[in-house]
Short mmCIF file of C-alpha atoms in Angstrom, two decimals:
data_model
loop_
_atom_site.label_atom_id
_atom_site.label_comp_id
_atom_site.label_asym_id
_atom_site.label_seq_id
_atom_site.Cartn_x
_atom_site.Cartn_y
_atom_site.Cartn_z
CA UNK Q 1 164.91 173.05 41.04
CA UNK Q 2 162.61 170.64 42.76
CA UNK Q 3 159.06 172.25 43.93
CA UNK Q 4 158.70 172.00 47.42
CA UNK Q 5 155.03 170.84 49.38
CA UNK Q 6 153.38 171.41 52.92
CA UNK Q 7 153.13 168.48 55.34
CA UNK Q 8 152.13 167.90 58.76
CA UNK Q 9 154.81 167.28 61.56
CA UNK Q 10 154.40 164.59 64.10
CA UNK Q 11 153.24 167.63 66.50
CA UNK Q 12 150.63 168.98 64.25
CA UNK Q 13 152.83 171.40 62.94
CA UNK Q 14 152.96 172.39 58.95
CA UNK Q 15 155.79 172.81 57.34
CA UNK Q 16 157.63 173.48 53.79
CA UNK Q 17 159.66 169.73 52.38
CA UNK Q 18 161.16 169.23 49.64
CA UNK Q 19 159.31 167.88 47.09
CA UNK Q 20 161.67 164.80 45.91
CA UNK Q 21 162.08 164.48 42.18
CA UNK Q 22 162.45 160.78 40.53
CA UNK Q 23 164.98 159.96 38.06
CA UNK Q 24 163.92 158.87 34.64
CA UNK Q 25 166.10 156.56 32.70
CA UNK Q 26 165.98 159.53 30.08
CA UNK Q 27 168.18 161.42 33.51
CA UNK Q 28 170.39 158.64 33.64
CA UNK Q 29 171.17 159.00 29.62
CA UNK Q 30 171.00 162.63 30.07
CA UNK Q 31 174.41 162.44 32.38
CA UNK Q 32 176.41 160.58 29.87
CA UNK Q 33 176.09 163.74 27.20
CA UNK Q 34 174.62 161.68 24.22
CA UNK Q 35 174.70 164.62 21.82
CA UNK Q 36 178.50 165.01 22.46
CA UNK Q 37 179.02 160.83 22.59
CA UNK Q 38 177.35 160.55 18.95
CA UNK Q 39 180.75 162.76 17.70
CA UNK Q 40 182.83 160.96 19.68
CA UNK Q 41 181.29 157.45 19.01
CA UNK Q 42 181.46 158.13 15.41
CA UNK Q 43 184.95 159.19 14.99
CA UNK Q 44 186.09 156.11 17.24
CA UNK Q 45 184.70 154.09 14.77
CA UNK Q 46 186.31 155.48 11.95
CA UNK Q 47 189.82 154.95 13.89
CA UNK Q 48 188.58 151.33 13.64
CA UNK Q 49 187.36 150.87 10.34
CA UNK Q 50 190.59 152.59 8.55
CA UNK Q 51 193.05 150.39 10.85
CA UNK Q 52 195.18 147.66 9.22
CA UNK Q 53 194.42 144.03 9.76
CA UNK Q 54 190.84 144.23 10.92
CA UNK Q 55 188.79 143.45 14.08
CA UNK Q 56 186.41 140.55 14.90
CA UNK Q 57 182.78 142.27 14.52
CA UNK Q 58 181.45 141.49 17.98
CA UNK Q 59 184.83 142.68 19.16
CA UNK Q 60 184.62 145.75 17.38
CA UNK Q 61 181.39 146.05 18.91
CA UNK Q 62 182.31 146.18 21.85
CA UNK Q 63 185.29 148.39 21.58
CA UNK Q 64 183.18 150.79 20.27
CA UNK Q 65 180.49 150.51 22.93
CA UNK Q 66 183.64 151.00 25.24
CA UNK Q 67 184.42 154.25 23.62
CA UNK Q 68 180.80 155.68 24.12
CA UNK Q 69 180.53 154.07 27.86
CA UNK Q 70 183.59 155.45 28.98
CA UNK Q 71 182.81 159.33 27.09
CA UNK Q 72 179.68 158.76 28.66
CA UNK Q 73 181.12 158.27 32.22
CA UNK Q 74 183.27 161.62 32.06
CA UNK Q 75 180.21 163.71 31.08
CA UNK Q 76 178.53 161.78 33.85
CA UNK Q 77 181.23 163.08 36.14
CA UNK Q 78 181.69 166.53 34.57
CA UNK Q 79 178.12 167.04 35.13
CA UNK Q 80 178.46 166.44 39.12
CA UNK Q 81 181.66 168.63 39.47
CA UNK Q 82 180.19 171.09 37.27
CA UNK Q 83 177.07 171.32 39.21
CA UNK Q 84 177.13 174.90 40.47
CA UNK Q 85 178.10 176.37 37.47
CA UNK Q 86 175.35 174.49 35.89
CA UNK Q 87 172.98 175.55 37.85
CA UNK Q 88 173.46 179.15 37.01
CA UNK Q 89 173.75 178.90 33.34
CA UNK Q 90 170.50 179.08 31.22
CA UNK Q 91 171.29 176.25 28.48
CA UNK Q 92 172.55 173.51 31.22
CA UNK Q 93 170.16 175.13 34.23
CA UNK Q 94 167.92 171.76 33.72
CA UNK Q 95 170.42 169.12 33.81
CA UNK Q 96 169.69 166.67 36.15
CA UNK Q 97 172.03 167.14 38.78
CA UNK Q 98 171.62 171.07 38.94
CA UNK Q 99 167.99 170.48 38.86
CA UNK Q 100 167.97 168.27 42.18
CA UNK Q 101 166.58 164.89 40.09
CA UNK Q 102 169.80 162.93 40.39
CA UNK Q 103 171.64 163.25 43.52
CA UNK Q 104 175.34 164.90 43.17
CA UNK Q 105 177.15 161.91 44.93
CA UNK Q 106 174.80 158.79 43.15
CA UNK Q 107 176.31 160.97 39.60
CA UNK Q 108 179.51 160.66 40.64
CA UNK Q 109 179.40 156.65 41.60
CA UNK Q 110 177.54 156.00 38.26
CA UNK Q 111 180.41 158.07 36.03
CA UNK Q 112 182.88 156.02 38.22
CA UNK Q 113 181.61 153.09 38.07
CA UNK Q 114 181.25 152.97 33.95
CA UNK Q 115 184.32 154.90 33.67
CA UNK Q 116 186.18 151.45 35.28
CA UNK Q 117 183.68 149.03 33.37
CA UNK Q 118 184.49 150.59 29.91
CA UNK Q 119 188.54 150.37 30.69
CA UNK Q 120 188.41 147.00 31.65
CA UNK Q 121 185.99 145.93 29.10
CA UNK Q 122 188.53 147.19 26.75
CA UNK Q 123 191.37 145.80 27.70
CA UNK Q 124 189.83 142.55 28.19
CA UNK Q 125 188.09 142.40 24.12
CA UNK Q 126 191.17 143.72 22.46
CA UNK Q 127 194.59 144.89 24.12
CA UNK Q 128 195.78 146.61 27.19
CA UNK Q 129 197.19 149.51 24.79
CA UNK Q 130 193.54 150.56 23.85
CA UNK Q 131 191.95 150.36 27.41
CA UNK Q 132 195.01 152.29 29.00
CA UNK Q 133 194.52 154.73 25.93
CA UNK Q 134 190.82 154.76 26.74
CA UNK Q 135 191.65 155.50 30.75
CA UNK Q 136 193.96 158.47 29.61
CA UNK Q 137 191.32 160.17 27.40
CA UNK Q 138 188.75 159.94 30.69
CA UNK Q 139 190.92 161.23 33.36
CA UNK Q 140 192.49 163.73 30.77
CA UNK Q 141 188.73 165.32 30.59
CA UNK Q 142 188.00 165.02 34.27
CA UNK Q 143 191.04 166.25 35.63
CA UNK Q 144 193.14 167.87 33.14
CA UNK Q 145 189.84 169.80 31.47
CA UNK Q 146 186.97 169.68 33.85
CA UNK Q 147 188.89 170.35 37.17
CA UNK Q 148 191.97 172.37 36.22
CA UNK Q 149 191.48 174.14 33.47
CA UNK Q 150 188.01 174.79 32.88
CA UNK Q 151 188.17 177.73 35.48
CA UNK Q 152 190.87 178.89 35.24
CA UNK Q 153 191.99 179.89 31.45
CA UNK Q 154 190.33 181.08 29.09
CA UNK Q 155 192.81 178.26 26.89
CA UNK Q 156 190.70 175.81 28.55
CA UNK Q 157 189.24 174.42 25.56
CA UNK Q 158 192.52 174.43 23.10
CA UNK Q 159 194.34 172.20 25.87
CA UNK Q 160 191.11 170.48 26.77
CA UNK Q 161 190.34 169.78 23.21
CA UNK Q 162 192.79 166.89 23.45
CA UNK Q 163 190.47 164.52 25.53
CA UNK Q 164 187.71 164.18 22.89
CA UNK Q 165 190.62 163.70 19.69
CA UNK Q 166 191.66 160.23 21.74
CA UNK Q 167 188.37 158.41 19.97
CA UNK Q 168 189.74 157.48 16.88
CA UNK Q 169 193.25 157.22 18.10
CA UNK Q 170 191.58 154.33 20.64
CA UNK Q 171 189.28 152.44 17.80
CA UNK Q 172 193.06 152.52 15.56
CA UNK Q 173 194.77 150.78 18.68
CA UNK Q 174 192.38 148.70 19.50
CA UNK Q 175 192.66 147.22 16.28
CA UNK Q 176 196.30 147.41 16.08
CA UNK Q 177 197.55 147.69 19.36
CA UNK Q 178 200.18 150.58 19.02
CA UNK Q 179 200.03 153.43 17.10
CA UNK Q 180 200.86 155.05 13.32
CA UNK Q 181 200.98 158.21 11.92
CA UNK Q 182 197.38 158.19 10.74
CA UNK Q 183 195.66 158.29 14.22
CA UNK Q 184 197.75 160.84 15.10
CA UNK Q 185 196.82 162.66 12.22
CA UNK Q 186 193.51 162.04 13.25
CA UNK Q 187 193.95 163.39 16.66
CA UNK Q 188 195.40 166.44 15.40
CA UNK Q 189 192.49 167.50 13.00
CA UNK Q 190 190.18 167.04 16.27
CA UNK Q 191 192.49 169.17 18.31
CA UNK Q 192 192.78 171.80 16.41
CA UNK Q 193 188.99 171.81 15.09
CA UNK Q 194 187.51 172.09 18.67
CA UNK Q 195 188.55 175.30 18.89
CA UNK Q 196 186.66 177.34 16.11
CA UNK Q 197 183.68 174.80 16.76
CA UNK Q 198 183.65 175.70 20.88
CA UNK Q 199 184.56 179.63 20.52
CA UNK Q 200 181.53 179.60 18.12
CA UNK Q 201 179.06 178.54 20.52
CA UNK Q 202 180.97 180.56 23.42
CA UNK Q 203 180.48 183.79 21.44
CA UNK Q 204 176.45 183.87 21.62
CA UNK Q 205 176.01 182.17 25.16
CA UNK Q 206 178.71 184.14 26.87
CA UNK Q 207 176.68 185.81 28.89
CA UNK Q 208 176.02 182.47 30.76
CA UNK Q 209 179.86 181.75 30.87
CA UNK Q 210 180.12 185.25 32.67
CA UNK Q 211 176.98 184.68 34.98
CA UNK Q 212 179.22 181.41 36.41
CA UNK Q 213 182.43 182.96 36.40
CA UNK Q 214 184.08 180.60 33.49
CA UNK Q 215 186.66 182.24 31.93
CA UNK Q 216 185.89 181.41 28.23
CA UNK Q 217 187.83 183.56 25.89
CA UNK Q 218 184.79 186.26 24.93
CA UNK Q 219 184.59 186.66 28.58
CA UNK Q 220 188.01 187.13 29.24
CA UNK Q 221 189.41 188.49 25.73
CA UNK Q 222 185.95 189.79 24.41
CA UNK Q 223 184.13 189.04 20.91
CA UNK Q 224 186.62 190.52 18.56
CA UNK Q 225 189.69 188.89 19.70
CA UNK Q 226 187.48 185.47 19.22
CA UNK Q 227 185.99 185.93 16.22
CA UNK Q 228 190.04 186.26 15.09
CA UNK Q 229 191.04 183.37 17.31
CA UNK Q 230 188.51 180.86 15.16
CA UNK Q 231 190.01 182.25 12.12
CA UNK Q 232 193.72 181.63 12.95
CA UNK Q 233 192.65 178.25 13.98
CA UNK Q 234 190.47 177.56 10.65
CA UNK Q 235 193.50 178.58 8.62
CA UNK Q 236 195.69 176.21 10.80
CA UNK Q 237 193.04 173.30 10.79
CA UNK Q 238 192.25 173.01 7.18
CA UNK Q 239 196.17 172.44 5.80
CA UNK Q 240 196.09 169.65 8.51
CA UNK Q 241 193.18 168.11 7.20
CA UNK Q 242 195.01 167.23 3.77
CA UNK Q 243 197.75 166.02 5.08
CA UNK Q 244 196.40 162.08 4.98
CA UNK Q 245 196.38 163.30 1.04
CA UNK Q 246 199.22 164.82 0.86
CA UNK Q 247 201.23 161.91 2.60
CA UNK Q 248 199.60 158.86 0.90
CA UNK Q 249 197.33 157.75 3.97
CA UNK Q 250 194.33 158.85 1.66
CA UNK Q 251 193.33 159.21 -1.94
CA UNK Q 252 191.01 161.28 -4.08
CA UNK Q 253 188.11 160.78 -2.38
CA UNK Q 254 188.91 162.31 0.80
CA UNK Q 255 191.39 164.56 -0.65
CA UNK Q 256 188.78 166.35 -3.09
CA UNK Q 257 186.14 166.40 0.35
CA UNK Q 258 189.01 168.04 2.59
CA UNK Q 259 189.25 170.62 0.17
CA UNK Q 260 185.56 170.93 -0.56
CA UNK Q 261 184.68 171.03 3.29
CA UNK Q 262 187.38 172.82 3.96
CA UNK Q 263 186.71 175.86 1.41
CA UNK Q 264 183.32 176.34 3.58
CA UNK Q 265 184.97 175.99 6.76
CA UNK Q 266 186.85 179.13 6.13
CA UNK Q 267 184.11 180.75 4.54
CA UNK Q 268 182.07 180.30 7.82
CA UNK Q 269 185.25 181.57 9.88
CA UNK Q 270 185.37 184.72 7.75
CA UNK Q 271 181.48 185.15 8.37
CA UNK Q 272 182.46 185.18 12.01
CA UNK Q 273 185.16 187.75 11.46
CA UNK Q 274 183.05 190.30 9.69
CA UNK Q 275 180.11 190.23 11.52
CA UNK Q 276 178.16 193.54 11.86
CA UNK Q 277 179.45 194.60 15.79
CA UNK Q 278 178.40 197.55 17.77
CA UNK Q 279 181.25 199.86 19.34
CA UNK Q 280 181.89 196.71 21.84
CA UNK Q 281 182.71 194.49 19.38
CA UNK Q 282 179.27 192.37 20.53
CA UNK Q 283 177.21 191.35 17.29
CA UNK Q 284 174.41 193.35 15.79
CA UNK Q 285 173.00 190.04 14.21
CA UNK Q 286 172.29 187.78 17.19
CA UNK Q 287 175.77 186.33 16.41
CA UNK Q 288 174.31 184.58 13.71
CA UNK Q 289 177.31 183.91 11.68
CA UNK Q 290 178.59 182.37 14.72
CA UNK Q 291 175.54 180.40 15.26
CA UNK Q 292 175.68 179.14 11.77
CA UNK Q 293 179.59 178.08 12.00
CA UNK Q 294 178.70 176.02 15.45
CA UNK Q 295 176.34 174.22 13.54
CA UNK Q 296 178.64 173.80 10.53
CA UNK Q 297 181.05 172.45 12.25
CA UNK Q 298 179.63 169.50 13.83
CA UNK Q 299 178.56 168.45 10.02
CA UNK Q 300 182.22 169.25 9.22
CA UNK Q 301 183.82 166.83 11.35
CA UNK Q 302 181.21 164.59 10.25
CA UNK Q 303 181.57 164.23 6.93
CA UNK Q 304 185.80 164.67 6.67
CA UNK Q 305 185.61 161.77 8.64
CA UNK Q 306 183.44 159.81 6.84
CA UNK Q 307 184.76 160.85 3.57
CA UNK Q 308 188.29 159.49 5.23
CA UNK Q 309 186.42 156.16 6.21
CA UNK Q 310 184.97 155.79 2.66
CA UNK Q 311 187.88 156.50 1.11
CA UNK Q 312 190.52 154.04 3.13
CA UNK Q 313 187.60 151.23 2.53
CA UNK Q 314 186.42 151.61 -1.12
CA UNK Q 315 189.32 152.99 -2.76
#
């Protein structure tokens, strides 16, 4: 928190103020998550690129600057509802909001205010579809995820998971302007690969999730019944991934990475599973396996994604 410093009253008197912090622009970027918009950025643009019929390129610019805008404006707000939980949480304890150099309420007006720019922005470059699509995936993550259900199951992040799958679903229809089966296809790998990828990381910083009182499922179910949890959902994500193959809306390229990617996806989930645990079930290894499968996974969605993008373009 801010350091505080003595001053002189009026009346002689000296006494303990707040020492006010200033705001870099690195803060402001700091709010809109860029770490998680880069994911969601990228797999908007892909929605884009693989749509029929094409897209003017400044308009496609600035459909995709819409996308990161408005996933920038609900981390913005996130950050100022999630505040107190921040604050007590080592890995988000220096945020900028829980660290007292951006005020809660000027948070809050900046997430709103480029939360409405991005929506109407969209609608206004390509079609009302995309920017009402775009609206649904930022008050799905503020209220469904970050308000309701966040706190208060530990299923937070399967139901959750559906705000950041809209990205490629929007860059499709704002191409298009309605949607196909392969956005939805799209959406459903996302869905159903943010859970292994979140339970990952929750498994070696649940003792912050405890400390704040978030019910994340090795908090609330313990280790074991995660580690077998990101399995199930590994063996449920990876037949999904081939379905583009399987039903013609991709060719060998992507089918031969799915598989490829795939293969080490479950590998990584079994890692998890048989990790050397203590009587607890809690990891003797610094939950390195899971460490290792957080950090796969971001490279996973990566590169199915871009394997899909290079496939529906060259092939």
């Amino acid at each position: 928190m801010s350091d505080s410093v003595w001053i002189e009253a009026p009346g002689g008197e000296i006494i303990s103020s707040p020492l006010v912090a200033v705001a870099t622009v690195g803060d402001w970027m700091t709010l809109l998550k860029p770490r998680v918009m880069t994911l969601v950025v990228f797999t908007g643009l892909v929605g884009l690129l693989v749509a029929p019929g094409g897209m003017h390129p400044v308009l496609g610019l600035a459909a995709i600057l819409c996308i990161a805008v408005g996933a920038g404006a609900a981390g913005a707000i996130n950050m100022w509802y999630d505040r107190d939980i921040d604050a007590v949480m080592r890995r988000t304890a220096r945020r900028p909001v829980p660290d007292g150099r951006i005020a809660p309420a000027d948070a809050l007006g900046f997430g709103i205010a480029l939360a409405v720019a991005s929506v109407l922005v969209m609608g206004l470059a390509t079609n009302v579809a995309a920017g009402s699509a775009l609206a649904a995936s930022i008050l799905f993550y503020v209220f469904v995820y970050t308000m309701w259900l966040k706190r208060r199951t530990p299923q937070n992040i399967v139901i959750g998971g559906a705000a950041g799958a809209f990205p490629p679903l929007i860059g499709w229809v704002a191409v298009t302007g309605h949607l196909a089966l392969t956005p939805l296809v799209l959406f459903a790998i996302i869905f159903f690969w943010t859970p292994p990828h979140f339970w990952s990381l929750a498994l070696y910083a649940h003792g912050d999730y405890a400390r704040a009182g978030v019910p994340m499922l090795p908090v609330v179910a313990g280790p074991r019944a995660t580690r077998r949890q990101i399995m199930l959902y590994t063996l449920v994500l990876v037949p999904i991934t081939l379905l583009p193959w399987v039903l013609g809306e991709a060719g060998r390229i992507y089918g031969l990475a799915a598989c490829g990617l795939g293969l080490g996806f479950l590998v990584s989930a079994w890692r998890v599973l048989r990790d050397a645990v203590d009587a607890t079930g809690r990891s003797l290894t610094k939950d390195a396996p899971a460490r290792a499968a957080f950090r796969y996974s971001i490279l996973y969605l990566f590169a199915l994604f871009a394997a899909f993008a290079v496939d529906r373009l060259v092939g």
